[in-house]
Amino acid sequence: MANERPRILTGDTPTGSLHLGHWVGSVKRRVQLQDSHDCYFILANMHAFTTRVQQPEGIRRDCIEIVRDYLAMGIDPRKAVIFLQSEVPAIAELCFLFAMLLPFNRVMRNPTLKDEIKIKGLGENYSFGFPLYAVGQTADILAFRPVGVPVGEDQVPHLELTREVARRFNQVFCGVDEHAEDDDHVKLGGVFPVPRAEVGKVGRLMGIDGVNKMSKSLGNAIFIADPAKEVEKKVKKIFTGRQSPTEPGDTSNALFQYVEAFIEDQARVAELKDRYSRGDNLGDGHVKAEVAQELNRLLEPMRQRRAQYEGDDAPILAILKDGCERANALTEQTLAMAKDAAKLITFPRTLRPR
Ligand code: ATP
Ligand code: MG
C-alpha cells in the first residue's frame, strides 16, 4: 500500500497492573508514536501462564486493567490497535515454525530468561512453556512485520532472538543472502524485516527496593493507578542505604534515578545532585518528598482519565474485540506469506469473528 506508515509492535504481559517502569520504558514512547506509526499493542496473555497457571482469573482481570492503564496513560484505541495474543492464531502458528529455526541451546542462553528464572524463583520446575515463551515472543513481533519495537532494556535479548529468527527465516525460505544487510532483507525478498529494539532514555527503572528492576511480579512497583498517598508512602520506602544528610550521597542510587527520570526542571536536578553528593545537609526525606510531588503531578491526570473507565468492562472488551479483528487482518497476511515461503500446502482461509 502506498500510504502505509511504518509499523511498530510492543506490549505487556498481564501479570499485574502497569507501573512507572512501563511508562518510562515503553508506554510514553507509544503515546508519541501512535500519531506517526501504525501501532499494535499486544496483551501477551498466553505468556502470563508461564508464571500464573494457577490464576487464570487474575490473568483475565489484568488484561482488562492494563487496557484501563493504557487509556489512562493516553493510548488512543482509535489510533492504536490493542489486542489479545490468545485471539490471534497466526502468532501460535508462526511460533511453531520459528521454534524449528532456533537451536534449543540458543534459546536457553537468553540472559533475560536466566534472570527471570532466578528472580522469580522458578528453580528447576518451570514449565516447557516457559522457555517457549521466548520463541513465542519472536512470533508476537514478527507476525506484524514491524520496523521497530519500543521496549525496556530487559527485552533487548528477546529482540536479538527475534532478529535472528527473521534473518534465518529469510535466508532459509526466501533465498536472502547470509551477508545481506539487515535493512535490505525485505527488499531482497525476505518475508520479515529485521526489527530494531528502541530503548528509551530510562531503559531500566529500579524498583522501590533499590535493587531489582521495577517489576509487576516483584512487589517493588509504583503503579499508575496508585492513589497519591500510596505513591508518597512507596517513595518514602525507596532504599538508598544512606545514613545522614551530611553524608556524601551516591547519585547513581535508585532515588536519584527517579530524580532524573521524573523531575523536569533540569536546573533543579543538577542542584539536588550537587548537594546530595557533597552531603550538603540534603536528606533523603527531602529528595523523596520532591520526587513524590513530581510523580503525583504526572499521575493525577492519568488517575482522572482512568476513573472514566472504571466499573463497566463492556467498553474495554469492545476495544479488545475491535483490536483483535484488526490484528488478525494483518497477521493472517503475514502467515500466508510465511507458509508460502516455507512451501507449506495452504488453502485460503478467513477468520470470521461473530
Ligand atoms: P513481569 O514482572 O511479569 O516480567 P514486567 O513488570 O517486567 O512484568 P513486562 O510485561 O514484562 O513487565 O514488560 C512490558 C514492557 O515494559 C517491556 O517493554 C519492558 O521492557 C518494559 N518494562 C517493564 N519494567 C520496566 C522497568 N522497570 N523499566 C523500564 N522498562 C520496563
Ligand atoms: Mg518482564
GROMACS .gro file of C-alpha atoms and ligand atoms in nm:
model
  386
    1MET     CA    1   0.000   0.000   0.000
    2ALA     CA    2   0.134   0.338  -0.099
    3ASN     CA    3   0.032   0.529   0.212
    4GLU     CA    4   0.144   0.264   0.459
    5ARG     CA    5   0.301   0.410   0.771
    6PRO     CA    6   0.593   0.239   0.947
    7ARG     CA    7   0.466  -0.022   1.186
    8ILE     CA    8   0.560  -0.093   1.545
    9LEU     CA    9   0.464  -0.373   1.779
   10THR     CA   10   0.509  -0.385   2.152
   11GLY     CA   11   0.307  -0.480   2.457
   12ASP     CA   12   0.275  -0.619   2.804
   13THR     CA   13   0.223  -0.945   2.987
   14PRO     CA   14  -0.085  -0.948   3.211
   15THR     CA   15   0.099  -1.036   3.531
   16GLY     CA   16  -0.034  -0.728   3.713
   17SER     CA   17  -0.119  -0.364   3.651
   18LEU     CA   18   0.116  -0.122   3.483
   19HIS     CA   19   0.374   0.080   3.675
   20LEU     CA   20   0.613   0.368   3.630
   21GLY     CA   21   0.871   0.137   3.470
   22HIS     CA   22   0.626   0.072   3.188
   23TRP     CA   23   0.564   0.441   3.147
   24VAL     CA   24   0.929   0.544   3.114
   25GLY     CA   25   1.043   0.222   2.944
   26SER     CA   26   0.779   0.192   2.675
   27VAL     CA   27   0.435   0.349   2.706
   28LYS     CA   28   0.543   0.714   2.699
   29ARG     CA   29   0.705   0.645   2.362
   30ARG     CA   30   0.399   0.458   2.240
   31VAL     CA   31   0.179   0.759   2.310
   32GLN     CA   32   0.405   0.968   2.086
   33LEU     CA   33   0.433   0.708   1.809
   34GLN     CA   34   0.061   0.648   1.771
   35ASP     CA   35   0.037   0.968   1.567
   36SER     CA   36   0.308   0.880   1.317
   37HIS     CA   37   0.314   0.499   1.309
   38ASP     CA   38   0.074   0.209   1.278
   39CYS     CA   39   0.088   0.083   1.634
   40TYR     CA   40  -0.002  -0.263   1.758
   41PHE     CA   41  -0.004  -0.331   2.132
   42ILE     CA   42  -0.024  -0.693   2.242
   43LEU     CA   43  -0.152  -0.825   2.574
   44ALA     CA   44   0.058  -1.140   2.595
   45ASN     CA   45  -0.196  -1.336   2.798
   46MET     CA   46  -0.072  -1.681   2.693
   47HIS     CA   47   0.273  -1.587   2.820
   48ALA     CA   48   0.125  -1.491   3.156
   49PHE     CA   49   0.053  -1.861   3.206
   50THR     CA   50   0.429  -1.925   3.228
   51THR     CA   51   0.418  -1.799   3.587
   52ARG     CA   52   0.043  -1.783   3.666
   53VAL     CA   53  -0.109  -2.109   3.555
   54GLN     CA   54  -0.294  -2.127   3.888
   55GLN     CA   55  -0.450  -1.783   3.841
   56PRO     CA   56  -0.648  -1.777   3.516
   57GLU     CA   57  -0.897  -1.531   3.669
   58GLY     CA   58  -0.611  -1.299   3.759
   59ILE     CA   59  -0.474  -1.308   3.404
   60ARG     CA   60  -0.817  -1.225   3.266
   61ARG     CA   61  -0.868  -0.939   3.510
   62ASP     CA   62  -0.521  -0.795   3.443
   63CYS     CA   63  -0.585  -0.787   3.066
   64ILE     CA   64  -0.878  -0.558   3.134
   65GLU     CA   65  -0.694  -0.349   3.393
   66ILE     CA   66  -0.399  -0.299   3.158
   67VAL     CA   67  -0.631  -0.162   2.890
   68ARG     CA   68  -0.760   0.082   3.154
   69ASP     CA   69  -0.399   0.176   3.230
   70TYR     CA   70  -0.330   0.229   2.858
   71LEU     CA   71  -0.629   0.459   2.827
   72ALA     CA   72  -0.522   0.642   3.143
   73MET     CA   73  -0.172   0.697   3.004
   74GLY     CA   74  -0.304   0.836   2.677
   75ILE     CA   75  -0.311   0.547   2.434
   76ASP     CA   76  -0.598   0.609   2.196
   77PRO     CA   77  -0.771   0.294   2.061
   78ARG     CA   78  -0.888   0.486   1.754
   79LYS     CA   79  -0.523   0.529   1.659
   80ALA     CA   80  -0.354   0.221   1.802
   81VAL     CA   81  -0.459  -0.143   1.791
   82ILE     CA   82  -0.483  -0.312   2.132
   83PHE     CA   83  -0.533  -0.687   2.111
   84LEU     CA   84  -0.512  -1.020   2.292
   85GLN     CA   85  -0.241  -1.266   2.196
   86SER     CA   86  -0.479  -1.561   2.250
   87GLU     CA   87  -0.723  -1.430   1.987
   88VAL     CA   88  -0.463  -1.406   1.711
   89PRO     CA   89  -0.399  -1.763   1.592
   90ALA     CA   90  -0.132  -1.669   1.338
   91ILE     CA   91   0.102  -1.597   1.630
   92ALA     CA   92   0.078  -1.952   1.764
   93GLU     CA   93   0.123  -2.096   1.415
   94LEU     CA   94   0.431  -1.886   1.347
   95CYS     CA   95   0.572  -1.981   1.687
   96PHE     CA   96   0.566  -2.347   1.583
   97LEU     CA   97   0.753  -2.271   1.262
   98PHE     CA   98   1.005  -2.038   1.429
   99ALA     CA   99   1.078  -2.298   1.700
  100MET     CA  100   1.226  -2.510   1.419
  101LEU     CA  101   1.470  -2.237   1.326
  102LEU     CA  102   1.625  -2.190   1.669
  103PRO     CA  103   1.869  -2.427   1.836
  104PHE     CA  104   1.737  -2.519   2.183
  105ASN     CA  105   2.067  -2.411   2.346
  106ARG     CA  106   2.040  -2.075   2.183
  107VAL     CA  107   1.701  -2.014   2.346
  108MET     CA  108   1.827  -2.119   2.687
  109ARG     CA  109   2.130  -1.886   2.662
  110ASN     CA  110   1.898  -1.584   2.668
  111PRO     CA  111   2.009  -1.378   2.973
  112THR     CA  112   1.657  -1.241   3.033
  113LEU     CA  113   1.524  -1.596   3.070
  114LYS     CA  114   1.806  -1.682   3.310
  115ASP     CA  115   1.737  -1.368   3.516
  116GLU     CA  116   1.367  -1.443   3.531
  117ILE     CA  117   1.430  -1.799   3.647
  118LYS     CA  118   1.645  -1.662   3.927
  119ILE     CA  119   1.445  -1.354   4.033
  120LYS     CA  120   1.105  -1.521   4.010
  121GLY     CA  121   1.236  -1.828   4.196
  122LEU     CA  122   1.132  -2.072   3.923
  123GLY     CA  123   1.415  -2.312   4.009
  124GLU     CA  124   1.417  -2.633   3.804
  125ASN     CA  125   1.042  -2.659   3.796
  126TYR     CA  126   0.943  -2.423   3.522
  127SER     CA  127   0.712  -2.550   3.252
  128PHE     CA  128   0.818  -2.635   2.898
  129GLY     CA  129   0.613  -2.329   2.806
  130PHE     CA  130   0.849  -2.100   2.996
  131PRO     CA  131   1.144  -2.111   2.752
  132LEU     CA  132   0.892  -2.147   2.471
  133TYR     CA  133   0.763  -1.801   2.554
  134ALA     CA  134   1.091  -1.654   2.427
  135VAL     CA  135   1.023  -1.818   2.090
  136GLY     CA  136   0.661  -1.710   2.113
  137GLN     CA  137   0.771  -1.354   2.157
  138THR     CA  138   0.960  -1.366   1.828
  139ALA     CA  139   0.627  -1.465   1.670
  140ASP     CA  140   0.434  -1.194   1.860
  141ILE     CA  141   0.663  -0.943   1.699
  142LEU     CA  142   0.728  -1.082   1.352
  143ALA     CA  143   0.360  -1.160   1.287
  144PHE     CA  144   0.327  -0.782   1.249
  145ARG     CA  145   0.639  -0.734   1.038
  146PRO     CA  146   0.728  -0.419   1.232
  147VAL     CA  147   1.030  -0.196   1.177
  148GLY     CA  148   1.076  -0.126   1.547
  149VAL     CA  149   0.982  -0.243   1.894
  150PRO     CA  150   0.985   0.019   2.176
  151VAL     CA  151   1.084  -0.172   2.490
  152GLY     CA  152   1.276  -0.158   2.815
  153GLU     CA  153   1.633  -0.280   2.836
  154ASP     CA  154   1.539  -0.626   2.967
  155GLN     CA  155   1.372  -0.701   2.635
  156VAL     CA  156   1.682  -0.646   2.421
  157PRO     CA  157   1.792  -1.014   2.436
  158HIS     CA  158   1.442  -1.115   2.320
  159LEU     CA  159   1.471  -0.871   2.035
  160GLU     CA  160   1.809  -1.014   1.943
  161LEU     CA  161   1.648  -1.359   1.920
  162THR     CA  162   1.370  -1.210   1.708
  163ARG     CA  163   1.621  -1.055   1.472
  164GLU     CA  164   1.797  -1.390   1.439
  165VAL     CA  165   1.470  -1.564   1.356
  166ALA     CA  166   1.387  -1.304   1.092
  167ARG     CA  167   1.728  -1.335   0.929
  168ARG     CA  168   1.726  -1.712   0.943
  169PHE     CA  169   1.373  -1.740   0.803
  170ASN     CA  170   1.456  -1.506   0.517
  171GLN     CA  171   1.778  -1.693   0.441
  172VAL     CA  172   1.635  -2.044   0.462
  173PHE     CA  173   1.297  -1.992   0.298
  174CYS     CA  174   1.328  -1.676   0.089
  175GLY     CA  175   1.678  -1.708  -0.055
  176VAL     CA  176   1.814  -1.393   0.110
  177ASP     CA  177   2.193  -1.397   0.111
  178GLU     CA  178   2.353  -1.457   0.450
  179HIS     CA  179   2.568  -1.146   0.408
  180ALA     CA  180   2.272  -0.920   0.333
  181GLU     CA  181   2.240  -0.606   0.547
  182ASP     CA  182   1.955  -0.622   0.799
  183ASP     CA  183   1.780  -0.326   0.641
  184ASP     CA  184   1.783  -0.491   0.297
  185HIS     CA  185   1.610  -0.817   0.385
  186VAL     CA  186   1.262  -0.722   0.265
  187LYS     CA  187   1.397  -0.557  -0.049
  188LEU     CA  188   1.579  -0.884  -0.127
  189GLY     CA  189   1.262  -1.089  -0.098
  190GLY     CA  190   1.255  -1.172   0.273
  191VAL     CA  191   0.912  -1.200   0.436
  192PHE     CA  192   1.030  -1.041   0.759
  193PRO     CA  193   1.201  -0.710   0.827
  194VAL     CA  194   1.478  -0.737   1.088
  195PRO     CA  195   1.321  -0.517   1.358
  196ARG     CA  196   1.510  -0.282   1.586
  197ALA     CA  197   1.474  -0.261   1.964
  198GLU     CA  198   1.404   0.101   2.053
  199VAL     CA  199   1.511   0.151   2.413
  200GLY     CA  200   1.416   0.486   2.566
  201LYS     CA  201   1.618   0.716   2.789
  202VAL     CA  202   1.530   0.515   3.101
  203GLY     CA  203   1.564   0.156   2.989
  204ARG     CA  204   1.551   0.002   3.333
  205LEU     CA  205   1.377   0.185   3.615
  206MET     CA  206   1.469   0.042   3.954
  207GLY     CA  207   1.201  -0.071   4.196
  208ILE     CA  208   1.149   0.087   4.538
  209ASP     CA  209   1.363  -0.193   4.684
  210GLY     CA  210   1.654  -0.009   4.522
  211VAL     CA  211   1.793  -0.339   4.391
  212ASN     CA  212   1.582  -0.502   4.118
  213LYS     CA  213   1.415  -0.357   3.812
  214MET     CA  214   1.067  -0.231   3.891
  215SER     CA  215   0.851  -0.526   3.805
  216LYS     CA  216   0.485  -0.618   3.834
  217SER     CA  217   0.571  -0.954   3.985
  218LEU     CA  218   0.829  -0.842   4.241
  219GLY     CA  219   0.625  -0.625   4.480
  220ASN     CA  220   0.853  -0.325   4.425
  221ALA     CA  221   0.638  -0.118   4.188
  222ILE     CA  222   0.463   0.217   4.197
  223PHE     CA  223   0.151   0.158   3.991
  224ILE     CA  224  -0.009   0.404   3.751
  225ALA     CA  225  -0.334   0.360   3.940
  226ASP     CA  226  -0.188   0.406   4.291
  227PRO     CA  227  -0.359   0.687   4.486
  228ALA     CA  228  -0.147   0.993   4.573
  229LYS     CA  229  -0.099   0.887   4.937
  230GLU     CA  230   0.018   0.542   4.831
  231VAL     CA  231   0.271   0.700   4.593
  232GLU     CA  232   0.407   0.911   4.880
  233LYS     CA  233   0.428   0.606   5.104
  234LYS     CA  234   0.610   0.400   4.843
  235VAL     CA  235   0.855   0.675   4.753
  236LYS     CA  236   0.947   0.702   5.122
  237LYS     CA  237   1.047   0.335   5.107
  238ILE     CA  238   1.298   0.374   4.821
  239PHE     CA  239   1.606   0.211   4.960
  240THR     CA  240   1.935   0.403   4.944
  241GLY     CA  241   2.129   0.280   5.248
  242ARG     CA  242   2.240   0.639   5.328
  243GLN     CA  243   2.261   0.729   5.699
  244SER     CA  244   2.258   1.108   5.733
  245PRO     CA  245   2.201   1.429   5.531
  246THR     CA  246   2.564   1.528   5.577
  247GLU     CA  247   2.699   1.201   5.445
  248PRO     CA  248   2.815   1.241   5.081
  249GLY     CA  249   2.547   1.052   4.883
  250ASP     CA  250   2.579   0.833   4.575
  251THR     CA  251   2.372   0.989   4.297
  252SER     CA  252   2.372   0.666   4.098
  253ASN     CA  253   2.133   0.518   4.355
  254ALA     CA  254   1.768   0.433   4.285
  255LEU     CA  255   1.638   0.755   4.440
  256PHE     CA  256   1.839   0.967   4.200
  257GLN     CA  257   1.729   0.759   3.908
  258TYR     CA  258   1.378   0.880   3.997
  259VAL     CA  259   1.504   1.236   4.034
  260GLU     CA  260   1.649   1.223   3.683
  261ALA     CA  261   1.356   1.039   3.529
  262PHE     CA  262   1.072   1.242   3.677
  263ILE     CA  263   1.185   1.590   3.783
  264GLU     CA  264   1.153   1.800   3.471
  265ASP     CA  265   1.336   2.114   3.586
  266GLN     CA  266   1.695   2.027   3.485
  267ALA     CA  267   1.850   2.307   3.691
  268ARG     CA  268   1.678   2.166   4.000
  269VAL     CA  269   1.802   1.815   3.915
  270ALA     CA  270   2.159   1.945   3.889
  271GLU     CA  271   2.127   2.132   4.219
  272LEU     CA  272   1.991   1.827   4.402
  273LYS     CA  273   2.267   1.607   4.264
  274ASP     CA  274   2.535   1.854   4.360
  275ARG     CA  275   2.414   1.900   4.718
  276TYR     CA  276   2.344   1.530   4.770
  277SER     CA  277   2.684   1.418   4.651
  278ARG     CA  278   2.859   1.674   4.874
  279GLY     CA  279   2.649   1.581   5.178
  280ASP     CA  280   2.532   1.942   5.195
  281ASN     CA  281   2.257   1.884   5.450
  282LEU     CA  282   2.017   1.735   5.197
  283GLY     CA  283   1.830   1.442   5.349
  284ASP     CA  284   1.679   1.151   5.158
  285GLY     CA  285   1.343   1.251   5.306
  286HIS     CA  286   1.356   1.589   5.138
  287VAL     CA  287   1.452   1.447   4.798
  288LYS     CA  288   1.179   1.184   4.831
  289ALA     CA  289   0.917   1.449   4.902
  290GLU     CA  290   1.010   1.632   4.580
  291VAL     CA  291   1.006   1.310   4.380
  292ALA     CA  292   0.664   1.213   4.518
  293GLN     CA  293   0.527   1.555   4.430
  294GLU     CA  294   0.651   1.529   4.070
  295LEU     CA  295   0.516   1.177   4.039
  296ASN     CA  296   0.174   1.281   4.158
  297ARG     CA  297   0.178   1.571   3.913
  298LEU     CA  298   0.241   1.318   3.634
  299LEU     CA  299  -0.008   1.061   3.762
  300GLU     CA  300  -0.302   1.283   3.860
  301PRO     CA  301  -0.434   1.338   3.504
  302MET     CA  302  -0.388   0.965   3.442
  303ARG     CA  303  -0.593   0.884   3.752
  304GLN     CA  304  -0.866   1.116   3.633
  305ARG     CA  305  -0.876   0.960   3.288
  306ARG     CA  306  -0.873   0.614   3.440
  307ALA     CA  307  -1.172   0.698   3.660
  308GLN     CA  308  -1.386   0.744   3.346
  309TYR     CA  309  -1.332   0.379   3.251
  310GLU     CA  310  -1.376   0.228   3.597
  311GLY     CA  311  -1.665  -0.010   3.661
  312ASP     CA  312  -1.808  -0.130   3.332
  313ASP     CA  313  -1.597  -0.386   3.141
  314ALA     CA  314  -1.809  -0.373   2.824
  315PRO     CA  315  -1.632  -0.073   2.661
  316ILE     CA  316  -1.294  -0.231   2.735
  317LEU     CA  317  -1.399  -0.562   2.579
  318ALA     CA  318  -1.526  -0.372   2.274
  319ILE     CA  319  -1.183  -0.210   2.232
  320LEU     CA  320  -1.018  -0.552   2.253
  321LYS     CA  321  -1.260  -0.711   2.009
  322ASP     CA  322  -1.200  -0.440   1.752
  323GLY     CA  323  -0.824  -0.466   1.812
  324CYS     CA  324  -0.825  -0.844   1.763
  325GLU     CA  325  -1.005  -0.808   1.431
  326ARG     CA  326  -0.752  -0.554   1.309
  327ALA     CA  327  -0.460  -0.763   1.435
  328ASN     CA  328  -0.595  -1.072   1.261
  329ALA     CA  329  -0.639  -0.888   0.932
  330LEU     CA  330  -0.268  -0.812   0.925
  331THR     CA  331  -0.125  -1.130   1.078
  332GLU     CA  332  -0.326  -1.362   0.853
  333GLN     CA  333  -0.147  -1.193   0.563
  334THR     CA  334   0.190  -1.247   0.728
  335LEU     CA  335   0.108  -1.610   0.800
  336ALA     CA  336   0.007  -1.673   0.438
  337MET     CA  337   0.333  -1.518   0.319
  338ALA     CA  338   0.537  -1.726   0.564
  339LYS     CA  339   0.360  -2.052   0.480
  340ASP     CA  340   0.407  -1.984   0.112
  341ALA     CA  341   0.777  -1.923   0.162
  342ALA     CA  342   0.809  -2.243   0.368
  343LYS     CA  343   0.641  -2.434   0.083
  344LEU     CA  344   0.353  -2.549   0.301
  345ILE     CA  345   0.045  -2.656   0.110
  346THR     CA  346  -0.217  -2.399   0.204
  347PHE     CA  347  -0.585  -2.346   0.134
  348PRO     CA  348  -0.720  -1.993   0.159
  349ARG     CA  349  -0.898  -1.927   0.487
  350THR     CA  350  -1.071  -1.637   0.652
  351LEU     CA  351  -1.112  -1.583   1.022
  352ARG     CA  352  -1.470  -1.483   1.080
  353PRO     CA  353  -1.537  -1.345   1.427
  354ARG     CA  354  -1.908  -1.335   1.509
  355ATP     P1  355   0.692  -0.921   3.485
  355ATP     O1  356   0.739  -0.898   3.624
  355ATP     O2  357   0.571  -1.007   3.477
  355ATP     O3  358   0.801  -0.963   3.391
  355ATP     P2  359   0.724  -0.652   3.399
  355ATP     O4  360   0.695  -0.552   3.504
  355ATP     O5  361   0.865  -0.686   3.370
  355ATP     O6  362   0.639  -0.780   3.436
  355ATP     P3  363   0.652  -0.680   3.123
  355ATP     O7  364   0.512  -0.703   3.083
  355ATP     O8  365   0.746  -0.796   3.127
  355ATP     O9  366   0.651  -0.607   3.266
  355ATP    O10  367   0.716  -0.567   3.031
  355ATP     C1  368   0.643  -0.482   2.945
  355ATP     C2  369   0.731  -0.374   2.887
  355ATP    O11  370   0.769  -0.279   2.988
  355ATP     C3  371   0.864  -0.425   2.830
  355ATP    O12  372   0.899  -0.347   2.718
  355ATP     C4  373   0.962  -0.400   2.942
  355ATP    O13  374   1.095  -0.386   2.896
  355ATP     C5  375   0.911  -0.268   2.997
  355ATP     N1  376   0.946  -0.255   3.137
  355ATP     C6  377   0.900  -0.332   3.239
  355ATP     N2  378   0.955  -0.295   3.355
  355ATP     C7  379   1.040  -0.192   3.326
  355ATP     C8  380   1.128  -0.109   3.404
  355ATP     N3  381   1.138  -0.127   3.535
  355ATP     N4  382   1.200  -0.013   3.342
  355ATP     C9  383   1.188   0.007   3.208
  355ATP     N5  384   1.107  -0.068   3.129
  355ATP    C10  385   1.035  -0.165   3.187
  356MG      MG  386   0.910  -0.859   3.242
   0.00000   0.00000   0.00000
